[in-house]
CSV table of C-alpha atoms in Angstrom, one decimal:
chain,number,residue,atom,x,y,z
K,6,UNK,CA,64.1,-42.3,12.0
K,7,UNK,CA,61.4,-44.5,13.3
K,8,UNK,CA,58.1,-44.9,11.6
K,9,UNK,CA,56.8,-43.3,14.6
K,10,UNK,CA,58.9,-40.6,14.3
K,11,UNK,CA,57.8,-39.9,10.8
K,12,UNK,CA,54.3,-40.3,11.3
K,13,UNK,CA,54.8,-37.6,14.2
K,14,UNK,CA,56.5,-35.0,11.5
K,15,UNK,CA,53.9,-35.8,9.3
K,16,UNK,CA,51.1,-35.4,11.6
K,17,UNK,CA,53.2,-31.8,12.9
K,18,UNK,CA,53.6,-30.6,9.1
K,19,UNK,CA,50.2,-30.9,8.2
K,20,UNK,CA,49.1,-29.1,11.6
K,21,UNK,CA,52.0,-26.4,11.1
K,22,UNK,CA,49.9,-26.2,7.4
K,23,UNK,CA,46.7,-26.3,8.8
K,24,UNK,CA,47.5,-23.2,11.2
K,25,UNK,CA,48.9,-21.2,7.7
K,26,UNK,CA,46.2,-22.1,5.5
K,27,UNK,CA,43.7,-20.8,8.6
K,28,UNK,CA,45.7,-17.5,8.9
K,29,UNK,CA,45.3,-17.1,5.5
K,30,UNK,CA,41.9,-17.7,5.4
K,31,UNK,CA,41.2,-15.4,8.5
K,32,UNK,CA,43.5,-12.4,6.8
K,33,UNK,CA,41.1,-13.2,3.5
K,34,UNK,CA,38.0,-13.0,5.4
K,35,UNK,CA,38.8,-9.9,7.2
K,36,UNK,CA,39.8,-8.1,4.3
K,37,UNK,CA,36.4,-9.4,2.0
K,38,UNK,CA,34.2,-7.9,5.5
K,39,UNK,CA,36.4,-4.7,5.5
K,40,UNK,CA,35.7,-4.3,1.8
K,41,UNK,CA,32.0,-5.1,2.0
K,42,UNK,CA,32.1,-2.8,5.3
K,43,UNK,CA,33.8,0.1,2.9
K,44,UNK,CA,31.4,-1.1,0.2
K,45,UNK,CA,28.3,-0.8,2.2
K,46,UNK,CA,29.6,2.4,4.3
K,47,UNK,CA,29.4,4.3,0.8
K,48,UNK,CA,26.0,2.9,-0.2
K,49,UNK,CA,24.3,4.4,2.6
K,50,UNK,CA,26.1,7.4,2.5
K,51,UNK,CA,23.2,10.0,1.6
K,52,UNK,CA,23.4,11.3,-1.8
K,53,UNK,CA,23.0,14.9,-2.2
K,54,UNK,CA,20.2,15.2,-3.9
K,55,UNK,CA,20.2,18.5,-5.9
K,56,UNK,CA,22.8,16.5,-8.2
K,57,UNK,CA,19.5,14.6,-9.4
K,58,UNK,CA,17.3,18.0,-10.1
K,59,UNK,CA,17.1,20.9,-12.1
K,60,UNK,CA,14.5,23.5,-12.6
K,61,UNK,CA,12.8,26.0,-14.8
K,62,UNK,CA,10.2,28.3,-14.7
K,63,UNK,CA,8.3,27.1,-17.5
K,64,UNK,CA,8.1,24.0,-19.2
K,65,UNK,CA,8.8,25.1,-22.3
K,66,UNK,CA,13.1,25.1,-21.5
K,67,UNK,CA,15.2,23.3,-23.6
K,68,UNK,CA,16.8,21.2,-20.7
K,69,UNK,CA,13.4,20.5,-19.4
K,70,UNK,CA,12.7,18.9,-23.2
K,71,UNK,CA,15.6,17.4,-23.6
K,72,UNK,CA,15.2,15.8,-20.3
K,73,UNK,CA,11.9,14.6,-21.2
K,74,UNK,CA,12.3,13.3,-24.8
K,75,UNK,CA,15.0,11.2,-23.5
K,76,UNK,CA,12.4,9.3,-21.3
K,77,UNK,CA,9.7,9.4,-23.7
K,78,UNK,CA,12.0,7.1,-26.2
K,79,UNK,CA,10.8,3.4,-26.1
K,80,UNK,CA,8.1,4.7,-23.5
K,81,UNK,CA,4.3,3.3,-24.4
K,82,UNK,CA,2.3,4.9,-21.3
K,83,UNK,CA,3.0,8.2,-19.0
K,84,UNK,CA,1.2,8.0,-15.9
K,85,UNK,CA,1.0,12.0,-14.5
K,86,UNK,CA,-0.2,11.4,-10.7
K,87,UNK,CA,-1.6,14.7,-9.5
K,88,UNK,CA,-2.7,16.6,-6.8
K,89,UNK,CA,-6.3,17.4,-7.7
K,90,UNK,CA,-7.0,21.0,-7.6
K,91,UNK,CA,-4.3,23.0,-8.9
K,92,UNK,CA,-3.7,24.1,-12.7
K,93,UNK,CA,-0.2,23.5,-12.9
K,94,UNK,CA,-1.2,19.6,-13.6
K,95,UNK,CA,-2.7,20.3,-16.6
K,96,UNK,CA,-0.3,22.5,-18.4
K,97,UNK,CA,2.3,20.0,-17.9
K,98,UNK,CA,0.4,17.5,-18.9
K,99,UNK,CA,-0.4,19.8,-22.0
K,100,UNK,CA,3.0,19.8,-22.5
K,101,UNK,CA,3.6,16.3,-22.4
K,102,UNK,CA,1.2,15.4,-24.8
K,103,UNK,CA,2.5,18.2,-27.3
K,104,UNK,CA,6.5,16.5,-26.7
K,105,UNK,CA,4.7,12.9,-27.2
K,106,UNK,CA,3.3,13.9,-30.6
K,107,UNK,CA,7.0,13.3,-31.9
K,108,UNK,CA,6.8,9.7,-30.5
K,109,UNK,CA,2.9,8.5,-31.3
K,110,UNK,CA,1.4,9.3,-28.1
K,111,UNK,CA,-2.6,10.4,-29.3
K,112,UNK,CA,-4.3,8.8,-26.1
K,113,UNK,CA,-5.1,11.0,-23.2
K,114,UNK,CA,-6.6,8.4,-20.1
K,115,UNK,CA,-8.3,10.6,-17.4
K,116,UNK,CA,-10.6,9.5,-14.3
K,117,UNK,CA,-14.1,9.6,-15.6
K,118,UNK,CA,-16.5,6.7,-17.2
K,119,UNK,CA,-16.5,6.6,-20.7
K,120,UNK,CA,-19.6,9.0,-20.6
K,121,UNK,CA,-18.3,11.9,-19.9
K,122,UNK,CA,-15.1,11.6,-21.4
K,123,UNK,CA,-17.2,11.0,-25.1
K,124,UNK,CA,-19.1,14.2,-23.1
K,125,UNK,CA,-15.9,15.9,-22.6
K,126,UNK,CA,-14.6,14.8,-26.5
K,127,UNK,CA,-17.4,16.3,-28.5
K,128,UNK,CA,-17.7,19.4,-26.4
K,129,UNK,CA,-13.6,19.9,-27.1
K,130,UNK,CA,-13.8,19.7,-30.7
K,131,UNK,CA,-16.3,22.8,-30.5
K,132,UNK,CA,-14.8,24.8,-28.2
K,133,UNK,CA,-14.8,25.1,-24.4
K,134,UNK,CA,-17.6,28.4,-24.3
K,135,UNK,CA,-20.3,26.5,-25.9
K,136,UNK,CA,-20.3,23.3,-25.5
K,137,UNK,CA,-18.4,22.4,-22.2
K,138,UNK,CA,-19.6,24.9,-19.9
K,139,UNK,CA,-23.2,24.6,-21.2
K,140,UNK,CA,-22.6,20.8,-20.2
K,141,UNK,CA,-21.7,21.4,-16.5
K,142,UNK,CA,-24.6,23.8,-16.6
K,143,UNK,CA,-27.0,21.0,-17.5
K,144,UNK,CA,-26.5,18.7,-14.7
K,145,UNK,CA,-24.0,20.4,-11.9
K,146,UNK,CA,-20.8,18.1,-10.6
K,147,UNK,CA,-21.2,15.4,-13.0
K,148,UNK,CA,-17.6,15.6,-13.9
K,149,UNK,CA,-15.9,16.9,-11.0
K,150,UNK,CA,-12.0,16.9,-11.6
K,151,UNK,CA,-12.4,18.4,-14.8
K,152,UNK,CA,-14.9,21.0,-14.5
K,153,UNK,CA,-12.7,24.2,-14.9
K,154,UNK,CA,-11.4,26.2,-17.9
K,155,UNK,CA,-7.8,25.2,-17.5
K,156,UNK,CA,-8.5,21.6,-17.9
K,157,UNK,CA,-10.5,22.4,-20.8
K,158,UNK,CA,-7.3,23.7,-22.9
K,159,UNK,CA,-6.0,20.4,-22.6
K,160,UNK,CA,-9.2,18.7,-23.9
K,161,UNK,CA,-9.4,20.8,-26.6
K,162,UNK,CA,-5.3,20.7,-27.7
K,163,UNK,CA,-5.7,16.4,-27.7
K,164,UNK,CA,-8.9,16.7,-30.3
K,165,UNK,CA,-7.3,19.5,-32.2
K,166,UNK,CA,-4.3,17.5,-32.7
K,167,UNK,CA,-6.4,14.3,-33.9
K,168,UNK,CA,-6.4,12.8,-30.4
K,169,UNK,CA,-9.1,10.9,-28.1
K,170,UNK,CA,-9.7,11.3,-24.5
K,171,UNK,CA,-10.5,7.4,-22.5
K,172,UNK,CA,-12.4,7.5,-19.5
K,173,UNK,CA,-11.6,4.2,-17.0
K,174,UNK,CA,-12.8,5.2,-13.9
K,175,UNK,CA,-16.2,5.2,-11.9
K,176,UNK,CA,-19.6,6.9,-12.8
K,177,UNK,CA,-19.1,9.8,-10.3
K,178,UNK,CA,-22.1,9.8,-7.4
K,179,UNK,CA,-24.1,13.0,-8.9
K,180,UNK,CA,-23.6,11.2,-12.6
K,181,UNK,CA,-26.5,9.7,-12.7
K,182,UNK,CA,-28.6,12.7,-14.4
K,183,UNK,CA,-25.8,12.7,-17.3
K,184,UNK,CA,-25.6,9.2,-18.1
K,185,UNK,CA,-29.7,8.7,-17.9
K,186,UNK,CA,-29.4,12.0,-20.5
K,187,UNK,CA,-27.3,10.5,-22.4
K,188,UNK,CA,-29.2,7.2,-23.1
K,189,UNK,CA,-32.6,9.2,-23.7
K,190,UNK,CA,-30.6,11.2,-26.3
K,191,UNK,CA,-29.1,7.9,-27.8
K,192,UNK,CA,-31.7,5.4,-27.8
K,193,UNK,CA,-34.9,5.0,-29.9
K,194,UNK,CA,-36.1,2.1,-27.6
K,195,UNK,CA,-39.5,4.6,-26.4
K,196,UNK,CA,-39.9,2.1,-23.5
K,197,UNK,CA,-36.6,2.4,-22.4
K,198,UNK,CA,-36.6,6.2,-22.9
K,199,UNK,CA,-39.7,6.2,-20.8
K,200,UNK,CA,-38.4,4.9,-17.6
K,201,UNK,CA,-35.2,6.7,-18.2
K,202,UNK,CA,-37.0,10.2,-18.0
K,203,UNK,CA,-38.9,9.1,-14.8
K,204,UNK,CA,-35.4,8.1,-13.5
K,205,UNK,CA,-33.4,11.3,-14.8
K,206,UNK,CA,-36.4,13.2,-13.0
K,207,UNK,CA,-35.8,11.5,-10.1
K,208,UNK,CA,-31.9,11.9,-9.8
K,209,UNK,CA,-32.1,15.9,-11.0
K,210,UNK,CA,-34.6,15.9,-7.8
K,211,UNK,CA,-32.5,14.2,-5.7
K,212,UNK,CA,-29.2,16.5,-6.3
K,213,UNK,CA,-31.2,19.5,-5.8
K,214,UNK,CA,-31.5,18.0,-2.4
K,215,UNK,CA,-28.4,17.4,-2.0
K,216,UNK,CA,-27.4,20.5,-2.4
K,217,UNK,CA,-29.6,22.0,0.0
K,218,UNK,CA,-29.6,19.8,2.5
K,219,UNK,CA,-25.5,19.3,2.1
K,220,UNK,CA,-26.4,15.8,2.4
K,221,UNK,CA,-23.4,13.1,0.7
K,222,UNK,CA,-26.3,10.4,1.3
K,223,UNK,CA,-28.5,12.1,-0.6
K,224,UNK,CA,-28.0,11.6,-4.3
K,225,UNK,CA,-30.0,9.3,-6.8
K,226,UNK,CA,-26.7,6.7,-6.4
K,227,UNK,CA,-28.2,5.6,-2.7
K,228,UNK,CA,-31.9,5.3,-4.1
K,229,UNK,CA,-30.8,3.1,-7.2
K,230,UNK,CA,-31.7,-0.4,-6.6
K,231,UNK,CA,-31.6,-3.8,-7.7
K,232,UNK,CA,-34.9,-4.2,-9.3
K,233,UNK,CA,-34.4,-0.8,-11.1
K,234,UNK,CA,-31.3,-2.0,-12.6
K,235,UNK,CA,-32.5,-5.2,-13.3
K,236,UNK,CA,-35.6,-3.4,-15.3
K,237,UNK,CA,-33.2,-1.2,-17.2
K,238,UNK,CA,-31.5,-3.9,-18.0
K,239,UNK,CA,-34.0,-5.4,-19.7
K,240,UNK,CA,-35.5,-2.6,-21.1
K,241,UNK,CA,-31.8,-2.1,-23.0
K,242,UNK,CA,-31.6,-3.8,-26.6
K,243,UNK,CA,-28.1,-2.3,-27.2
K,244,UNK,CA,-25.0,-3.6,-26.0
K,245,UNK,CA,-23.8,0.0,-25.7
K,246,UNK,CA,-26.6,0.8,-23.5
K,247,UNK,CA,-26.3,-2.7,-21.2
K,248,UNK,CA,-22.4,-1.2,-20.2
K,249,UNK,CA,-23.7,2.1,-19.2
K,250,UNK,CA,-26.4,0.6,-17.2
K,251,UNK,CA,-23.9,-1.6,-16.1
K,252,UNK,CA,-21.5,0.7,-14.9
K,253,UNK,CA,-24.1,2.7,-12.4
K,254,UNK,CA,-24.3,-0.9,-10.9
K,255,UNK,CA,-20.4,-0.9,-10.6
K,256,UNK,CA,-20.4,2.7,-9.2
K,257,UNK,CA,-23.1,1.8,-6.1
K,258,UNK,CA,-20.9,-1.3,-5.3
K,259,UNK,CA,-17.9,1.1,-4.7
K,260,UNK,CA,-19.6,3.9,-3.3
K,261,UNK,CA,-21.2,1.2,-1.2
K,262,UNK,CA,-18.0,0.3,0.4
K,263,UNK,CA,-17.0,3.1,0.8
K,264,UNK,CA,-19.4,4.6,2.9
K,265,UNK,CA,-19.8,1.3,4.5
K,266,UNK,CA,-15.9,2.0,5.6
K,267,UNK,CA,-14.9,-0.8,3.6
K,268,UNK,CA,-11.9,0.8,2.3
K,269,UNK,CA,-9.5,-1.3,0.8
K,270,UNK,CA,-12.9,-3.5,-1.0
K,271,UNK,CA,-13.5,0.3,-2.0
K,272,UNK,CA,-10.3,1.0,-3.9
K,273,UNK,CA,-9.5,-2.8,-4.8
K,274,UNK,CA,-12.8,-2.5,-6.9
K,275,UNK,CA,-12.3,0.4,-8.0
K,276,UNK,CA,-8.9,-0.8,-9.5
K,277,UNK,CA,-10.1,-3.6,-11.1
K,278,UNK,CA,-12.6,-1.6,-12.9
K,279,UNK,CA,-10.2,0.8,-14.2
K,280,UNK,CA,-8.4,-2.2,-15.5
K,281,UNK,CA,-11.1,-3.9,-17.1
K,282,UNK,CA,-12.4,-0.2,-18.7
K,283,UNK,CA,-8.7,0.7,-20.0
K,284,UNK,CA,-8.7,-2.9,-21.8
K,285,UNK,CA,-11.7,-2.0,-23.4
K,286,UNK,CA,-10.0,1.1,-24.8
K,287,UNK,CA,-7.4,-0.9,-25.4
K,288,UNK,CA,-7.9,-3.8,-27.4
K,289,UNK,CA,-10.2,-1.4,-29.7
K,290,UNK,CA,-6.5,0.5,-30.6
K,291,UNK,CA,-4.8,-2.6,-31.1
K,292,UNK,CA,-6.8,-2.8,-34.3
K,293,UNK,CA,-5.1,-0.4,-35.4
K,294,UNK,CA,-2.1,0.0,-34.0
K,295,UNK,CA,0.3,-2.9,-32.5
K,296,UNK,CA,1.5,-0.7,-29.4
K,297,UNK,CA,-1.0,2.1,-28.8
K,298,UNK,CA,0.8,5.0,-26.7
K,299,UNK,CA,-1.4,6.4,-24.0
K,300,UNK,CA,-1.1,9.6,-21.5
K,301,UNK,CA,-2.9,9.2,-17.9
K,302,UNK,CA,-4.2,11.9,-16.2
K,303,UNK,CA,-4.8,10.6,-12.3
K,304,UNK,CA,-5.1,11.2,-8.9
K,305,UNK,CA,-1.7,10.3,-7.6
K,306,UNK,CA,-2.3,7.1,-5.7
K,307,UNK,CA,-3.4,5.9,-9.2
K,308,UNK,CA,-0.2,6.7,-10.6
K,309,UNK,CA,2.0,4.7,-8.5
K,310,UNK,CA,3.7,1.3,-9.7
K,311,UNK,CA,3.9,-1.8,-7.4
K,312,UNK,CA,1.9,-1.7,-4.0
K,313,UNK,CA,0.0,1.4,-3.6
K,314,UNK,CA,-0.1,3.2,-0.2
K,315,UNK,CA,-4.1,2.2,-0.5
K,316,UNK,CA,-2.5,-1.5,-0.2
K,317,UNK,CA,-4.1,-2.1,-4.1
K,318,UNK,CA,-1.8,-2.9,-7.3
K,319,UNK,CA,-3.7,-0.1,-9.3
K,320,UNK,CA,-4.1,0.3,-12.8
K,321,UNK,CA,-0.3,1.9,-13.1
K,322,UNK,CA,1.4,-0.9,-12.0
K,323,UNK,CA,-0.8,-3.1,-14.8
K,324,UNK,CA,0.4,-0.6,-17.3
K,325,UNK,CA,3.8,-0.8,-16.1
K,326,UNK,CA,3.6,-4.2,-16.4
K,327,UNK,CA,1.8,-4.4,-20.3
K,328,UNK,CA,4.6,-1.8,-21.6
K,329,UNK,CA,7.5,-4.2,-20.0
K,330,UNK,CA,5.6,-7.3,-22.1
K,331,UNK,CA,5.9,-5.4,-25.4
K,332,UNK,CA,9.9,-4.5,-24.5
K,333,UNK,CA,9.1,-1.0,-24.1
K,334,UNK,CA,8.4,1.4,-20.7
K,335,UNK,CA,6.3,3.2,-18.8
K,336,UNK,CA,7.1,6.2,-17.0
K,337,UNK,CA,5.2,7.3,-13.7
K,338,UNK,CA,5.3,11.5,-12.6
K,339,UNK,CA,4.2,12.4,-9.4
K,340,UNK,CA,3.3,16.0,-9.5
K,341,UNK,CA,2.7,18.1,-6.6
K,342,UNK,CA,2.8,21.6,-5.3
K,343,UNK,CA,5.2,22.7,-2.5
K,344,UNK,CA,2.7,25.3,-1.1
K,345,UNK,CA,0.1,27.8,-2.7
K,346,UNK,CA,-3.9,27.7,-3.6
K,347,UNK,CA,-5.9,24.8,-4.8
K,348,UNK,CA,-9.7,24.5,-6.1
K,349,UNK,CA,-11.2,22.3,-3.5
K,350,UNK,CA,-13.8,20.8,-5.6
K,351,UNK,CA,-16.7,20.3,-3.1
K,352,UNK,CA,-20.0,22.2,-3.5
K,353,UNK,CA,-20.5,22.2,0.0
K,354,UNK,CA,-17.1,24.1,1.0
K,355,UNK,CA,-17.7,28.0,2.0
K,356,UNK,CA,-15.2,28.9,-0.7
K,357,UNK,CA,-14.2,27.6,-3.8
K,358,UNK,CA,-10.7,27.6,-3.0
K,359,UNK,CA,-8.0,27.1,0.1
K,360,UNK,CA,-4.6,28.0,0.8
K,361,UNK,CA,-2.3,24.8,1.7
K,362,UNK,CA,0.8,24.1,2.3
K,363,UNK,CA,2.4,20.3,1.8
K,364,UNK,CA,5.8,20.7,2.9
K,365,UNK,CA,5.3,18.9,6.5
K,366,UNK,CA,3.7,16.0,4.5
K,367,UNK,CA,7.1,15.3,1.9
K,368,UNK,CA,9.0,12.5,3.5
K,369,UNK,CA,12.3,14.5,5.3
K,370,UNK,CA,14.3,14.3,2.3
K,371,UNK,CA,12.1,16.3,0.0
K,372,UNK,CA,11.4,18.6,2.9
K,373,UNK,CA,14.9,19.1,2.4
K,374,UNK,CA,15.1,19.5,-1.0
K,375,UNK,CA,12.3,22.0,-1.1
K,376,UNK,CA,15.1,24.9,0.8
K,377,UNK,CA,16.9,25.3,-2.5
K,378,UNK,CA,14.4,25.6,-4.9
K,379,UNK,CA,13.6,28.6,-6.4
K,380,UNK,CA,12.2,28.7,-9.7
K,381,UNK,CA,8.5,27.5,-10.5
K,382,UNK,CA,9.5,23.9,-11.3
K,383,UNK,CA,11.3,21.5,-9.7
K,384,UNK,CA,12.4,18.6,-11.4
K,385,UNK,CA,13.8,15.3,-9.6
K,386,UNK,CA,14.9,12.5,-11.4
K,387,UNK,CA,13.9,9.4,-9.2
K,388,UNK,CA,15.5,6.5,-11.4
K,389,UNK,CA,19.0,7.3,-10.1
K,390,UNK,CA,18.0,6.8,-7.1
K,391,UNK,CA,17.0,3.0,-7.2
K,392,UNK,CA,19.5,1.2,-6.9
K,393,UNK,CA,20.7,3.3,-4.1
K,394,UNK,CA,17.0,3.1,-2.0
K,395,UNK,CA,17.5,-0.5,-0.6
K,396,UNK,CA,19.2,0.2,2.4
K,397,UNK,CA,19.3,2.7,5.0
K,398,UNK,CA,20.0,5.6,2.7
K,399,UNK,CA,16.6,6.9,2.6
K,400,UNK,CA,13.2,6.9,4.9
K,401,UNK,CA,10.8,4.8,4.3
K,402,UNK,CA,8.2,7.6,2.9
K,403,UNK,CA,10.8,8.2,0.3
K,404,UNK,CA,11.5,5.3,-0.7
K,405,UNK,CA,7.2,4.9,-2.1
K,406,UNK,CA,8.1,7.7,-3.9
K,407,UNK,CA,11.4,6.4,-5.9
K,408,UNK,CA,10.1,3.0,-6.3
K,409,UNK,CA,6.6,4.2,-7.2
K,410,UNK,CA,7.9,6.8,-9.5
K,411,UNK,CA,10.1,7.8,-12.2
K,412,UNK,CA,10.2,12.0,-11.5
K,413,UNK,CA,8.5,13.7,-9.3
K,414,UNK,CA,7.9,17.4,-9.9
K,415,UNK,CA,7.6,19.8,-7.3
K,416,UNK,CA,5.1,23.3,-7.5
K,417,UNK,CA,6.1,26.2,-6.2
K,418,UNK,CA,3.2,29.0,-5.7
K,419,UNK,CA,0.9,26.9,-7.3
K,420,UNK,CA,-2.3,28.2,-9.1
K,421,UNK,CA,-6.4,27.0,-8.4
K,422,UNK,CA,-7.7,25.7,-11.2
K,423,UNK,CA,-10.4,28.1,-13.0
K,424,UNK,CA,-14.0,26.5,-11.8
K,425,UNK,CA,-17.0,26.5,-14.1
């Protein structure tokens, strides 16, 4: 043969190669996209969700402790998100302080300043009849969320079992009257308790107003300025009496923004402030404790890790984040009721209470869900459900909830809470 002729056999053997690696290759890469295609086909096949809930009708169950101890274990915070109004909230989380005494929880966070929450403390150690009524009595509203008698069993089962109650959030608008009280009865600066009984006059007159004209513009909060705070400032010798005065600053700003429709500004400070309030709280434990274990108590939004639907990363995802630093958890509830009566909260309102009903407002899945519950509590185990949320599996409205939240416990025929 020629050396032409074997060049030529070369050249057709490598091309008859060629075409038998490429088949190969083809047949290779067709069956890796069949089996991602079979892979991803069973990802977004929807689970059936009842698989990852159980219920009971009260809280006291063994499954429904079992399931809970077993997420409590290397846990350091429990963030309850609630819907505001009903008393279901607080009798579970009632319960889940009494199951976190077996793991060092004695911290119960909930969303008031640190005024009424030392407010709320003593008057729980004494009992609810005389002391915490007496207190919302004294100056009307100051503590809005946790004015009722079914909130006030909590309060009273954290100091009984050698707990403490934290307060992050806000001064609350018609606060003003409480926290001025509370200086004059805590101060023995006479010029500073001077101007703080002109002021406390001034903000008792300014809620009666309120209440009869059913103005929101009309409490002390909009008639606080900056050369009164600047005075009280001044006036306060104390560093325990500069935060306080401090704080009503804080609470205009928000309020400010809010009513200026400055919403995200509104919640973003807001956030921050809880932050910087619950490290105050914070670093005082760590004195004592390496890895202090706290219980929140919060309006749902507050509850939520990563991105909250008010666009904010609240104080959750910061404890989510703290817990994850010291190798341990967090572990985030949303709890809400299906349908049934709620306090409403709002001197104004014509009557105490309303009927609602939230099932239009679940994302479809839930909506779902709700058909096959029966019993009073429903109890959905969200973590399960990560790792199959990121593709088309679920709506987008469910997906907030899994990858804001741990469990999400559902209401049925849910109760108003008892209002002073």
């Amino acid at each position: 043969m020629t050396k032409s002729g074997k060049k030529a056999e070369s050249i057709h053997s490598s091309f008859e190669d060629y075409q038998v690696n490429f088949k190969m290759k083809n047949i290779l890469y067709s069956a890796l996209l069949l089996f991602g295609f079979v892979v991803l086909s069973n990802a977004q096949t929807e689970p059936d969700l009842n698989k990852y809930m159980f219920q009971v009708n009260d809280l006291t169950e063994e499954k429904f402790i079992v399931f809970t101890k077993e997420l409590l274990n290397n846990s350091q915070f429990v963030f309850i998100g609630e819907q505001h109004g009903i008393k279901e909230v607080g009798e579970f989380t009632n319960q889940l302080f009494n199951l976190g005494q077996e793991f060092n929880y004695k911290a119960l966070c909930i969303e008031t300043d640190a005024v009424a929450a030392r407010k709320i403390s003593e008057a729980a150690k004494s009992g609810f009849t005389k002391h915490l009524k007496p207190l919302h009595n004294k100056a009307p509203f100051s503590i809005p969320f946790y004015e009722n008698e079914d909130d006030a069993v909590l309060f009273e089962n954290v100091m009984a079992k050698g707990g403490s109650i934290w307060g992050i959030d806000q001064t609350f608008m018609t606060q003003f009257r409480m926290n001025f009280d509370h200086l004059i009865e805590n101060t023995s600066n006479k010029k500073l308790k001077e101007k703080l009984n002109k002021l406390k006059n001034a903000a008792h007159e300014a809620y009666k107003v309120t209440v009869e004209t059913k103005d929101f513009t009309a409490p002390y909060l909009f008639k606080y300025d900056e050369k009164t705070h600047k005075e009280l400032l001044q006036l306060a010798t104390k560093k325990a009496e500069k935060e306080i005065v401090e704080q009503l600053w804080n609470t205009k700003t928000i309020y400010g923004y809010n009513f200026s429709k400055q919403f995200y500004l509104n919640n973003n400070e807001r956030g921050k402030l809880m932050k910087e309030n619950f490290m105050k709280y914070y670093r005082k434990a760590e004195k004592k404790e390496d890895t202090p274990k706290v219980i929140f108590k919060l309006g749902g939004y507050h509850a939520s890790k990563g991105l909250t639907r008010t666009n904010i990363y609240d104080i959750a995802n910061m404890g989510s984040e703290l817990a994850a630093s010291n190798s341990m958890k967090s572990i985030h509830y949303l709890v809400m009721g299906i349908s049934g009566t709620a306090a409403i909260g709002n001197p104004f309102a014509p009557q105490p209470t309303a009927p609602f009903n939230s099932v239009k407002t679940f994302p479809k899945e839930v909506q779902e869900l709700v058909k096959d519950i029966s019993e009073k509590y429903a109890i959905l185990d969200l973590n399960p459900l990560k790792e199959l949320g990121y593709g088309d599996t679920f709506s987008d409205d469910f997906k907030k909830w899994i990858f804001g939240y741990d469990v999400l416990i559902l209401v049925k025929d849910a109760e108003p809470l008892k209002m002073f």
